[in-house]
CSV table of C-alpha atoms in Angstrom, one decimal:
chain,number,residue,atom,x,y,z
A,1,MET,CA,0.0,0.0,0.0
A,2,GLY,CA,2.8,2.3,0.8
A,3,ARG,CA,4.5,1.8,-2.5
A,4,HIS,CA,1.3,2.2,-4.5
A,5,GLY,CA,0.5,5.4,-2.7
A,6,TRP,CA,4.0,6.8,-3.3
A,7,ASN,CA,3.7,7.2,-7.1
A,8,PRO,CA,0.7,9.4,-7.1
A,9,GLY,CA,2.3,11.4,-4.3
A,10,ALA,CA,5.5,11.7,-6.3
A,11,ARG,CA,3.6,13.0,-9.3
A,12,TRP,CA,1.8,15.5,-7.2
A,13,TRP,CA,5.1,16.6,-5.6
A,14,ARG,CA,6.6,17.2,-9.0
A,15,LEU,CA,3.5,19.2,-10.1
A,16,THR,CA,3.6,21.2,-7.0
A,17,ALA,CA,7.3,21.9,-7.5
A,18,LEU,CA,6.7,23.0,-11.0
A,19,LEU,CA,3.9,25.3,-9.9
A,20,GLY,CA,6.1,26.7,-7.1
A,21,VAL,CA,8.9,27.5,-9.5
A,22,ALA,CA,6.5,29.2,-11.8
A,23,ALA,CA,5.2,31.3,-8.9
A,24,VAL,CA,8.7,32.3,-7.9
A,25,VAL,CA,9.5,33.3,-11.5
A,26,LEU,CA,6.2,35.3,-11.7
A,27,ALA,CA,6.9,37.0,-8.4
A,28,LEU,CA,10.4,37.8,-9.6
A,29,VAL,CA,9.0,39.3,-12.8
A,30,VAL,CA,6.5,41.4,-10.8
A,31,THR,CA,9.2,42.5,-8.5
A,32,LEU,CA,11.4,43.6,-11.4
A,33,VAL,CA,8.5,45.4,-13.0
A,34,ASP,CA,7.6,47.1,-9.8
A,35,THR,CA,11.1,48.2,-9.0
A,36,LEU,CA,13.0,51.1,-10.4
A,37,PRO,CA,16.7,50.7,-11.5
A,38,ASP,CA,17.8,52.4,-8.3
A,39,GLY,CA,15.7,50.0,-6.2
A,40,GLY,CA,12.6,52.2,-5.6
A,41,SER,CA,9.3,50.5,-5.7
A,42,THR,CA,6.2,51.3,-7.7
A,43,ALA,CA,4.1,48.8,-5.9
A,44,GLY,CA,0.6,49.9,-5.1
A,45,THR,CA,0.7,52.7,-7.7
A,46,THR,CA,-1.2,53.2,-10.9
A,47,ARG,CA,-0.4,54.9,-14.2
A,48,ASP,CA,-3.9,56.3,-14.7
A,49,GLY,CA,-4.0,59.0,-12.0
A,50,GLY,CA,-6.1,61.3,-14.0
A,51,ARG,CA,-8.9,58.9,-14.3
A,52,VAL,CA,-12.1,60.3,-12.7
A,53,HIS,CA,-12.5,58.8,-9.2
A,54,GLY,CA,-15.9,57.7,-8.0
A,55,THR,CA,-19.1,59.6,-8.7
A,56,PRO,CA,-18.4,63.4,-8.7
A,57,ALA,CA,-21.0,65.5,-7.0
A,58,THR,CA,-22.2,69.0,-8.0
A,59,PRO,CA,-21.3,71.1,-5.0
A,60,PRO,CA,-22.6,74.7,-4.5
A,61,HIS,CA,-20.3,77.6,-5.2
A,62,GLN,CA,-18.6,75.7,-7.9
A,63,ASP,CA,-18.8,78.7,-10.2
A,64,GLU,CA,-18.1,81.3,-7.5
A,65,PRO,CA,-14.7,82.5,-6.2
A,66,SER,CA,-15.8,82.2,-2.6
A,67,VAL,CA,-17.0,79.1,-0.8
A,68,GLY,CA,-17.8,80.4,2.7
A,69,TRP,CA,-16.7,79.2,6.1
A,70,GLY,CA,-15.6,75.6,6.8
A,71,PHE,CA,-12.6,73.6,7.9
A,72,THR,CA,-9.5,71.8,6.9
A,73,HIS,CA,-9.0,68.0,7.4
A,74,THR,CA,-5.8,67.2,9.2
A,75,ARG,CA,-3.8,64.0,10.0
A,76,TYR,CA,-6.9,62.3,11.5
A,77,SER,CA,-10.4,62.7,10.3
A,78,ALA,CA,-13.7,60.8,9.8
A,79,ASP,CA,-12.6,59.0,6.6
A,80,ASP,CA,-11.2,56.2,8.9
A,81,GLY,CA,-12.5,54.5,12.1
A,82,ASP,CA,-15.5,52.8,13.4
A,83,ASP,CA,-18.3,52.7,10.8
A,84,THR,CA,-20.9,54.0,13.2
A,85,ALA,CA,-18.7,56.9,14.3
A,86,VAL,CA,-17.8,57.7,10.7
A,87,ALA,CA,-21.5,57.7,9.7
A,88,ARG,CA,-22.3,59.9,12.6
A,89,VAL,CA,-19.8,62.6,11.4
A,90,GLU,CA,-21.2,62.4,7.9
A,91,GLY,CA,-24.6,62.9,9.3
A,92,LEU,CA,-23.6,65.9,11.3
A,93,LEU,CA,-21.9,67.6,8.3
A,94,SER,CA,-24.8,66.7,6.0
A,95,LYS,CA,-27.3,68.3,8.4
A,96,ALA,CA,-25.1,71.4,8.5
A,97,GLY,CA,-25.4,71.9,4.7
A,98,ASP,CA,-22.7,72.4,2.1
A,99,VAL,CA,-19.8,72.9,4.6
A,100,PRO,CA,-16.5,73.8,2.7
A,101,GLN,CA,-13.9,71.2,3.4
A,102,ASN,CA,-10.2,71.6,2.5
A,103,GLN,CA,-7.7,68.8,2.0
A,104,HIS,CA,-4.0,68.8,1.1
A,105,ILE,CA,-2.7,66.4,-1.6
A,106,MET,CA,0.2,65.1,0.5
A,107,GLY,CA,0.5,65.1,4.3
A,108,TRP,CA,-2.2,65.9,6.8
A,109,GLY,CA,-4.0,62.6,6.1
A,110,ALA,CA,-2.9,62.1,2.5
A,111,ASP,CA,-0.2,59.8,1.2
A,112,ASN,CA,2.5,60.6,-1.4
A,113,PRO,CA,0.3,61.1,-4.5
A,114,GLU,CA,3.1,60.4,-7.1
A,115,PRO,CA,5.9,58.5,-5.4
A,116,VAL,CA,7.5,57.8,-8.8
A,117,LYS,CA,7.1,60.1,-11.8
A,118,GLY,CA,4.0,59.0,-13.7
A,119,HIS,CA,3.0,56.4,-11.0
A,120,TYR,CA,0.2,57.6,-8.7
A,121,ASP,CA,-1.2,56.6,-5.3
A,122,PHE,CA,-4.4,58.5,-4.6
A,123,GLY,CA,-5.9,56.0,-2.2
A,124,ALA,CA,-5.9,58.2,0.9
A,125,LEU,CA,-6.9,61.3,-1.0
A,126,ASP,CA,-9.7,59.4,-2.6
A,127,ARG,CA,-11.1,58.5,0.8
A,128,ARG,CA,-11.0,62.1,1.9
A,129,ILE,CA,-12.8,63.3,-1.2
A,130,ASP,CA,-15.3,60.5,-0.7
A,131,LEU,CA,-15.9,61.8,2.8
A,132,VAL,CA,-16.6,65.3,1.5
A,133,ARG,CA,-19.0,64.0,-1.1
A,134,ALA,CA,-20.8,61.7,1.4
A,135,SER,CA,-21.2,64.6,3.8
A,136,GLY,CA,-22.6,67.0,1.2
A,137,GLY,CA,-19.6,69.4,1.5
A,138,THR,CA,-17.9,71.7,-0.9
A,139,PRO,CA,-14.5,70.3,-1.6
A,140,VAL,CA,-11.4,72.4,-1.8
A,141,ILE,CA,-7.9,71.1,-2.4
A,142,THR,CA,-4.6,72.7,-1.3
A,143,LEU,CA,-1.8,71.8,-3.7
A,144,CYS,CA,0.9,70.9,-1.1
A,145,CYS,CA,3.1,69.1,-0.5
A,146,ALA,CA,5.4,67.6,-3.2
A,147,PRO,CA,6.7,64.1,-3.8
A,148,ASP,CA,10.2,63.4,-2.7
A,149,TRP,CA,11.7,63.1,-6.2
A,150,MET,CA,10.6,66.7,-7.0
A,151,LYS,CA,12.6,68.1,-4.2
A,152,GLY,CA,15.9,66.2,-4.2
A,153,GLY,CA,14.7,63.0,-2.5
A,154,ARG,CA,14.4,59.5,-3.9
A,155,SER,CA,11.7,57.9,-6.0
A,156,GLY,CA,9.8,55.0,-4.7
A,157,ALA,CA,6.6,54.0,-3.0
A,158,ASP,CA,8.6,52.7,-0.1
A,159,ARG,CA,10.9,55.7,0.2
A,160,THR,CA,8.8,58.7,1.2
A,161,ASP,CA,10.4,60.7,3.9
A,162,TRP,CA,7.6,61.8,6.2
A,163,SER,CA,9.8,64.0,8.5
A,164,GLU,CA,8.6,67.5,9.0
A,165,ALA,CA,11.7,68.9,7.3
A,166,ALA,CA,11.3,66.8,4.2
A,167,LEU,CA,7.5,67.3,3.9
A,168,GLU,CA,8.0,71.1,4.1
A,169,THR,CA,10.6,71.2,1.4
A,170,ALA,CA,9.5,72.9,-1.9
A,171,PRO,CA,10.0,71.4,-5.3
A,172,THR,CA,13.3,72.4,-6.9
A,173,PRO,CA,12.9,74.9,-9.9
A,174,SER,CA,13.6,72.1,-12.3
A,175,HIS,CA,10.5,70.3,-11.0
A,176,TYR,CA,8.1,73.2,-10.9
A,177,ALA,CA,6.6,72.0,-14.2
A,178,ASP,CA,6.3,68.4,-12.8
A,179,PHE,CA,4.4,69.8,-9.8
A,180,ALA,CA,2.1,71.7,-12.1
A,181,ALA,CA,1.5,68.5,-14.1
A,182,LEU,CA,0.6,66.7,-10.8
A,183,ALA,CA,-1.9,69.5,-10.0
A,184,ALA,CA,-3.5,69.0,-13.4
A,185,THR,CA,-3.8,65.2,-12.8
A,186,VAL,CA,-5.5,65.9,-9.4
A,187,ALA,CA,-7.9,68.3,-11.1
A,188,ARG,CA,-8.8,65.7,-13.8
A,189,ARG,CA,-9.3,63.0,-11.1
A,190,TYR,CA,-11.8,65.1,-9.1
A,191,PRO,CA,-13.7,67.2,-11.5
A,192,ASP,CA,-16.1,68.3,-8.8
A,193,VAL,CA,-13.2,70.1,-7.1
A,194,THR,CA,-13.3,73.6,-8.6
A,195,HIS,CA,-11.3,75.5,-6.0
A,196,PHE,CA,-7.5,75.0,-5.6
A,197,ILE,CA,-5.1,76.7,-3.3
A,198,VAL,CA,-1.4,76.7,-4.5
A,199,TRP,CA,1.0,75.5,-1.8
A,200,ASN,CA,1.0,76.2,2.0
A,201,GLU,CA,2.7,79.0,3.8
A,202,PHE,CA,5.6,79.3,1.3
A,203,LYS,CA,7.0,76.1,2.9
A,204,GLY,CA,10.5,75.5,1.6
A,205,PHE,CA,10.7,78.9,-0.1
A,206,TRP,CA,12.8,80.7,2.6
A,207,ASN,CA,16.0,82.2,1.1
A,208,ASP,CA,18.6,81.7,3.9
A,209,ALA,CA,21.3,83.7,2.1
A,210,GLU,CA,19.2,86.8,1.9
A,211,ALA,CA,17.0,86.2,5.0
A,212,ARG,CA,13.8,86.7,3.0
A,213,TRP,CA,11.2,84.7,1.2
A,214,ASP,CA,12.0,83.3,-2.3
A,215,TYR,CA,8.9,84.9,-3.7
A,216,GLU,CA,10.3,84.8,-7.2
A,217,GLY,CA,10.5,81.0,-7.0
A,218,TYR,CA,7.0,80.6,-5.5
A,219,THR,CA,5.5,82.9,-8.1
A,220,LYS,CA,7.1,81.0,-10.9
A,221,MET,CA,5.7,77.8,-9.6
A,222,TYR,CA,2.3,79.4,-8.9
A,223,ASN,CA,2.0,80.6,-12.5
A,224,LEU,CA,2.8,77.2,-13.9
A,225,VAL,CA,0.2,75.6,-11.7
A,226,HIS,CA,-2.3,78.3,-12.5
A,227,ALA,CA,-1.9,77.7,-16.3
A,228,ALA,CA,-2.0,73.9,-15.9
A,229,LEU,CA,-5.3,74.0,-13.9
A,230,LYS,CA,-6.9,76.5,-16.3
A,231,LYS,CA,-6.0,74.2,-19.2
A,232,VAL,CA,-7.9,71.4,-17.5
A,233,ASP,CA,-10.9,73.6,-17.1
A,234,ARG,CA,-10.9,77.3,-17.5
A,235,ASN,CA,-13.7,77.6,-14.8
A,236,ILE,CA,-11.4,76.1,-12.1
A,237,MET,CA,-10.8,78.7,-9.4
A,238,VAL,CA,-7.2,79.2,-8.3
A,239,GLY,CA,-5.8,81.2,-5.4
A,240,GLY,CA,-2.6,82.0,-3.5
A,241,PRO,CA,-0.1,82.8,-2.1
A,242,TYR,CA,-1.2,81.3,1.3
A,243,LEU,CA,1.4,83.4,3.2
A,244,ASP,CA,1.6,83.3,7.0
A,245,MET,CA,0.9,86.9,8.0
A,246,ASP,CA,3.4,86.6,10.9
A,247,SER,CA,3.4,89.5,13.4
A,248,VAL,CA,6.1,90.8,15.6
A,249,ASP,CA,6.6,93.3,18.3
A,250,PRO,CA,6.3,96.8,16.7
A,251,ARG,CA,9.9,97.5,17.8
A,252,ASP,CA,11.2,94.5,15.9
A,253,THR,CA,13.6,95.5,13.1
A,254,ASN,CA,11.4,93.6,10.6
A,255,ALA,CA,8.2,95.3,11.8
A,256,SER,CA,6.2,96.9,9.0
A,257,THR,CA,4.8,100.4,9.2
A,258,ALA,CA,1.9,99.6,6.8
A,259,VAL,CA,0.1,97.0,8.8
A,260,ARG,CA,0.3,97.4,12.6
A,261,GLY,CA,-1.8,98.1,15.7
A,262,PRO,CA,-2.0,97.4,19.4
A,263,TRP,CA,-1.7,93.7,18.5
A,264,GLY,CA,1.8,94.2,16.9
A,265,ALA,CA,3.1,94.6,13.4
A,266,VAL,CA,3.2,92.2,10.4
A,267,ASP,CA,6.7,91.2,9.3
A,268,GLN,CA,7.6,93.4,6.4
A,269,ARG,CA,9.3,90.5,4.6
A,270,VAL,CA,5.9,88.8,4.4
A,271,LEU,CA,4.3,91.9,2.9
A,272,ASP,CA,7.2,92.1,0.4
A,273,ALA,CA,6.5,88.5,-0.6
A,274,PHE,CA,2.8,89.2,-1.0
A,275,GLY,CA,3.5,92.3,-3.1
A,276,TYR,CA,5.8,90.5,-5.5
A,277,TRP,CA,3.2,87.7,-6.0
A,278,ASN,CA,0.4,90.2,-6.5
A,279,LYS,CA,2.4,92.1,-9.1
A,280,HIS,CA,3.7,89.1,-11.1
A,281,ARG,CA,0.9,86.5,-10.7
A,282,ALA,CA,-0.5,85.2,-14.0
A,283,GLY,CA,-4.0,85.5,-12.5
A,284,ALA,CA,-5.9,84.7,-9.3
A,285,ASP,CA,-9.6,84.1,-8.6
A,286,PHE,CA,-9.1,84.7,-4.9
A,287,ALA,CA,-6.3,85.7,-2.5
A,288,VAL,CA,-5.3,83.4,0.4
A,289,VAL,CA,-3.5,84.2,3.6
A,290,ASP,CA,-3.3,82.7,7.0
A,291,GLY,CA,-2.1,83.8,10.4
A,292,SER,CA,-2.3,83.9,14.2
A,293,THR,CA,-3.6,86.7,16.4
A,294,PHE,CA,-0.6,86.3,18.6
A,295,THR,CA,2.9,87.5,17.8
A,296,ARG,CA,5.9,85.3,16.9
A,297,ASP,CA,6.8,85.3,20.6
A,298,GLY,CA,3.4,84.0,21.6
A,299,GLU,CA,2.0,87.3,22.9
A,300,LEU,CA,-1.6,88.2,22.7
A,301,LEU,CA,-1.7,92.0,22.5
A,302,PRO,CA,-3.4,93.6,24.3
A,303,ASP,CA,-5.4,90.4,25.1
A,304,ALA,CA,-7.0,87.5,23.4
A,305,PHE,CA,-10.0,89.4,22.1
A,306,GLY,CA,-8.1,92.6,21.3
A,307,ALA,CA,-5.6,90.7,19.3
A,308,THR,CA,-8.2,89.6,16.8
A,309,ALA,CA,-8.1,93.2,15.4
A,310,LYS,CA,-5.0,91.9,13.5
A,311,LEU,CA,-7.3,89.8,11.3
A,312,THR,CA,-9.3,92.9,10.3
A,313,ALA,CA,-6.2,95.0,9.6
A,314,VAL,CA,-4.5,92.3,7.5
A,315,GLY,CA,-7.7,91.6,5.5
A,316,ALA,CA,-8.2,95.2,4.7
A,317,TRP,CA,-4.6,95.6,3.6
A,318,VAL,CA,-4.8,92.5,1.3
A,319,ARG,CA,-8.0,93.6,-0.2
A,320,ARG,CA,-6.5,97.0,-1.1
A,321,GLN,CA,-3.5,95.4,-2.6
A,322,THR,CA,-5.4,93.0,-4.8
A,323,GLY,CA,-8.0,95.5,-5.9
A,324,GLY,CA,-10.8,93.6,-4.1
A,325,LEU,CA,-10.1,90.0,-4.9
A,326,PRO,CA,-12.2,87.7,-2.7
A,327,LEU,CA,-10.2,87.0,0.5
A,328,TRP,CA,-9.8,83.6,2.1
A,329,TRP,CA,-8.2,82.7,5.4
A,330,ALA,CA,-6.7,79.2,4.9
A,331,GLU,CA,-5.9,79.0,8.6
A,332,TYR,CA,-6.4,81.2,11.7
A,333,TYR,CA,-5.2,80.7,15.2
A,334,VAL,CA,-6.1,82.5,18.4
A,335,GLU,CA,-4.6,80.3,21.1
A,336,PRO,CA,-0.8,80.2,21.5
A,337,THR,CA,0.7,76.8,21.7
A,338,PRO,CA,3.3,76.2,24.4
A,339,PRO,CA,6.8,75.7,22.9
A,340,ALA,CA,7.1,72.4,24.9
A,341,ALA,CA,3.8,70.9,23.8
A,342,PRO,CA,4.2,67.2,23.3
A,343,ALA,CA,4.5,65.9,19.8
A,344,GLY,CA,1.4,63.9,18.8
A,345,GLY,CA,-0.6,65.2,21.7
A,346,ASP,CA,-3.3,67.8,21.8
A,347,GLY,CA,-0.8,70.5,20.8
A,348,GLY,CA,-1.1,72.3,24.2
A,349,ARG,CA,-4.8,73.0,23.6
A,350,THR,CA,-5.7,72.4,27.2
A,351,GLY,CA,-5.0,75.9,28.6
A,352,TRP,CA,-8.4,77.3,27.7
A,353,THR,CA,-11.9,76.1,28.5
A,354,GLU,CA,-14.0,75.2,25.5
A,355,THR,CA,-16.3,78.1,26.3
A,356,ARG,CA,-13.5,80.6,26.2
A,357,ARG,CA,-12.1,79.0,23.0
A,358,VAL,CA,-15.4,79.2,21.2
A,359,ALA,CA,-15.8,82.8,22.2
A,360,VAL,CA,-12.4,84.0,21.0
A,361,GLN,CA,-12.8,82.0,17.8
A,362,ALA,CA,-16.2,83.6,17.2
A,363,ALA,CA,-14.6,87.0,17.7
A,364,ALA,CA,-11.9,86.1,15.2
A,365,LEU,CA,-14.4,85.1,12.6
A,366,ILE,CA,-16.2,88.5,13.1
A,367,ALA,CA,-12.8,90.2,12.7
A,368,MET,CA,-12.1,88.4,9.5
A,369,VAL,CA,-15.4,89.4,8.0
A,370,ARG,CA,-14.8,93.0,9.0
A,371,GLY,CA,-11.6,92.9,7.1
A,372,GLY,CA,-13.4,91.8,4.0
A,373,ALA,CA,-13.0,88.0,4.1
A,374,SER,CA,-15.7,85.8,2.5
A,375,SER,CA,-14.2,82.4,3.2
A,376,GLY,CA,-12.2,80.8,5.9
A,377,PHE,CA,-11.1,77.3,7.1
A,378,TYR,CA,-10.8,76.2,10.7
A,379,TRP,CA,-7.7,74.0,11.2
A,380,ASN,CA,-9.5,70.9,12.7
A,381,PRO,CA,-7.0,69.4,15.2
A,382,GLU,CA,-8.5,65.9,15.4
A,383,ASP,CA,-7.0,63.2,17.7
A,384,GLU,CA,-6.6,59.6,16.6
A,385,LYS,CA,-8.2,58.1,19.8
A,386,GLY,CA,-9.9,59.1,23.0
A,387,THR,CA,-13.2,60.5,24.2
A,388,THR,CA,-12.2,64.1,24.4
A,389,CYS,CA,-10.5,66.4,22.0
A,390,PRO,CA,-9.9,70.1,22.9
A,391,GLY,CA,-10.6,72.4,20.0
A,392,CYS,CA,-11.8,69.6,17.7
A,393,LEU,CA,-15.0,69.6,15.7
A,394,TRP,CA,-16.0,66.1,16.8
A,395,THR,CA,-14.7,63.3,19.1
A,396,PRO,CA,-12.3,60.8,17.6
A,397,THR,CA,-13.9,58.2,15.4
A,398,SER,CA,-11.9,55.2,16.6
A,399,GLY,CA,-14.8,53.8,18.6
A,400,ALA,CA,-18.5,53.3,18.0
A,401,ASP,CA,-19.3,56.1,20.5
A,402,GLY,CA,-17.0,58.5,18.6
A,403,GLY,CA,-17.9,61.2,16.1
A,404,THR,CA,-20.1,63.2,18.4
A,405,ALA,CA,-20.3,66.9,17.9
A,406,LEU,CA,-18.1,69.3,20.0
A,407,PRO,CA,-18.8,73.0,20.5
A,408,MET,CA,-16.4,74.2,17.8
A,409,LEU,CA,-18.5,72.3,15.2
A,410,GLY,CA,-21.6,74.3,16.1
A,411,LEU,CA,-19.8,77.6,15.8
A,412,VAL,CA,-18.1,76.8,12.4
A,413,THR,CA,-21.2,75.4,10.8
A,414,ARG,CA,-23.6,77.9,12.2
A,415,PHE,CA,-21.4,80.8,11.1
A,416,GLY,CA,-21.2,79.4,7.6
A,417,THR,CA,-24.9,79.0,7.4
A,418,GLU,CA,-25.8,82.4,8.7
A,419,PHE,CA,-23.0,84.3,6.8
A,420,PRO,CA,-22.5,82.7,3.4
A,421,PRO,CA,-20.7,84.4,0.5
A,422,GLY,CA,-22.5,87.5,-0.7
A,423,THR,CA,-24.0,88.3,2.7
A,424,ARG,CA,-25.1,91.9,3.3
A,425,TYR,CA,-24.1,92.9,6.8
A,426,ARG,CA,-26.0,95.4,8.8
A,427,THR,CA,-25.2,97.7,11.7
A,428,VAL,CA,-27.1,97.2,14.9
A,429,SER,CA,-27.3,99.4,18.0
A,430,VAL,CA,-25.1,98.5,21.0
A,431,ALA,CA,-25.5,100.3,24.3
A,432,PRO,CA,-22.4,102.5,25.0
A,433,ASP,CA,-21.5,100.6,28.1
A,434,ASP,CA,-21.5,97.3,26.2
A,435,VAL,CA,-19.3,98.4,23.3
A,436,PRO,CA,-16.0,97.4,24.9
A,437,ASN,CA,-17.4,94.1,26.2
A,438,VAL,CA,-19.1,92.5,23.2
A,439,ARG,CA,-18.4,91.7,19.5
A,440,VAL,CA,-21.4,91.8,17.2
A,441,LEU,CA,-22.1,90.8,13.6
A,442,ALA,CA,-25.5,91.1,12.0
A,443,THR,CA,-27.6,90.7,8.9
A,444,ASP,CA,-31.3,91.4,8.3
A,445,ARG,CA,-32.2,88.1,9.9
A,446,THR,CA,-29.5,87.2,12.5
A,447,VAL,CA,-27.3,88.9,15.1
A,448,LEU,CA,-24.2,87.1,16.5
A,449,VAL,CA,-23.1,88.4,19.9
A,450,VAL,CA,-20.0,87.4,21.8
A,451,ASN,CA,-19.3,88.3,25.5
A,452,THR,CA,-15.6,88.9,25.8
A,453,LEU,CA,-15.6,88.9,29.6
A,454,ASP,CA,-15.2,86.1,32.0
A,455,ARG,CA,-18.3,87.1,33.9
A,456,THR,CA,-22.0,87.5,33.4
A,457,ILE,CA,-23.2,90.7,31.8
A,458,SER,CA,-26.5,92.4,31.0
A,459,ALA,CA,-26.3,93.7,27.4
A,460,ARG,CA,-28.6,95.8,25.3
A,461,ILE,CA,-28.1,94.9,21.6
A,462,ASP,CA,-30.4,95.8,18.7
A,463,GLY,CA,-32.9,97.2,21.1
A,464,LYS,CA,-33.1,94.1,23.2
A,465,ARG,CA,-31.9,93.6,26.8
A,466,PHE,CA,-30.7,90.2,27.8
A,467,ASP,CA,-28.1,88.5,30.1
A,468,MET,CA,-25.0,86.7,28.8
A,469,GLY,CA,-22.9,84.2,30.7
A,470,ALA,CA,-19.1,84.4,30.9
A,471,TYR,CA,-17.7,84.1,27.3
A,472,GLU,CA,-21.1,83.3,26.0
A,473,VAL,CA,-21.8,83.2,22.2
A,474,LYS,CA,-25.4,84.1,21.5
A,475,TRP,CA,-27.5,84.0,18.3
A,476,LEU,CA,-30.4,86.4,18.0
A,477,ALA,CA,-33.2,86.3,15.5
A,478,ARG,CA,-34.3,89.7,14.1
C-alpha cells in the first residue's frame, strides 16, 4: 500500500514543485516590473492617476470665487475609524449643509500622490474626497506638498520621507513643471473640485542667504500651476499665495509700518513677498492668507480678544493690494501653543476652557469678516483616539461612540450657514456701556453676539436687553 501510494504522491510533488517554480518566476518578474533601476518600488501605484474617481458631486459655489466658512481636514479625520462613528460625522456635516472642506494632496492625512514620476497613489486622497462627497460638503484642495523626487529626494513608493523637514521642502525649480502636471492630474481625477489653493505658507521657499522669502520661485511655480489648472478647465478657481501673516513686536527690526496696531506689526518680509506675487501672478480668482492673532513670541496683545483686530487689519490691507479679490483665510489661530507641547498630543490646547475658546474663535471670525474676508477654514486638530478632543469639531472616530459633535463644530457650521458668500451685513445698536465688552455681527435676519468677559453681563443689543454668561456666544433672530 505504501509503495502504491507513493507514485501518485510523487507525481503531485513534481507538479507542486513546477507550480512553485512558476510562482517564484512570476513573483520575480512582478518585483522587477515594480522596482526602479535604483531600487525604488512602484508597488501599489497606478499609471492612470487622471482617471475620474468615484461619482463626482455637484457642490454649491462651484462657479463662485468664494465658498464660505468651513474647515481643513488634518492628519486624523472621519474617513477612517468605526463605521458607526464615521456615519455619525457624515450625518452631522450633511445636516449642517454644504460645509466647505479643505484637504492637502500630501500630508495631513494624504499619502504621497506620485511616489514615482507617472506612477500615482491617490488611495488616501480618494477617501478624503469620498468623505466630503458623502457629507454633502464643498471640496477644496490645497496643492501641497510635493513628492520626494521633485525636491531632491528619492523615488519609490517605499521611500517617502515623512519627517517635517522633508515634507515642508519645496520642489526644486527644475521640477516646478512636474508639480504643475501633478496639479492638473489631481484636477482631472476630481472634476467636482473647482477651487484650488497653491501650496502652503511658502514652505521651503525661505532664502537663507538673503534672509527673505523666495517669492520669485514661488510665483514662478504658482504661475505654472495656474496655467495647468486652467488648461484642464478654465472655470477652475485658483488662489494663493497662502502666506503666513506673521506678526512681531512693533519695535522689531522687521516690523512693517503699513500693517500694525496694538496687536503688533506684520513682518515686512511677508508683505514684500505678497507684493511680488500680487504684481507678477498670471492670475488669481481669490487671495489666500493665514495667520495667528498672537505674535511670533506667543504674545496676545493687548489680550486674546483685542488681538483679533489683526485679522481685520490684515484683511483690509490685502483687499486694497489686490483690488478687491475675494479673500480667504486658509488658517487662523487665536490660542498660542506652548513651545514644549508634546508631539502627537493635543498641541497644548488644554490651557483654555472650550467656552473661552469658542468665544475667542467667534470674535476672530467676526474680525475676518470686518476685514473683507468671505471664506475661511478652521484647522481641525482631530486626535486619533480618546473620548475628548480640545478644540476639535468632533470626538475621535476610533470607537462606536465617537464622532459626536463638539462646541467648535456648532460655531463653524452655524457661522457658515448664517453668513454665506454675498451676505449683506447690517449695523445694529449696541449700548455705549456694552461696546467694549461685546463683539457683534448682524444681517437682516441674524445677530451674533460674543461676550468677551469672564463674567455674566446684561447687554442691550439691537434694542433688546438680555443676560449673557461668561464668554457666551449668542445668536439672536431679528
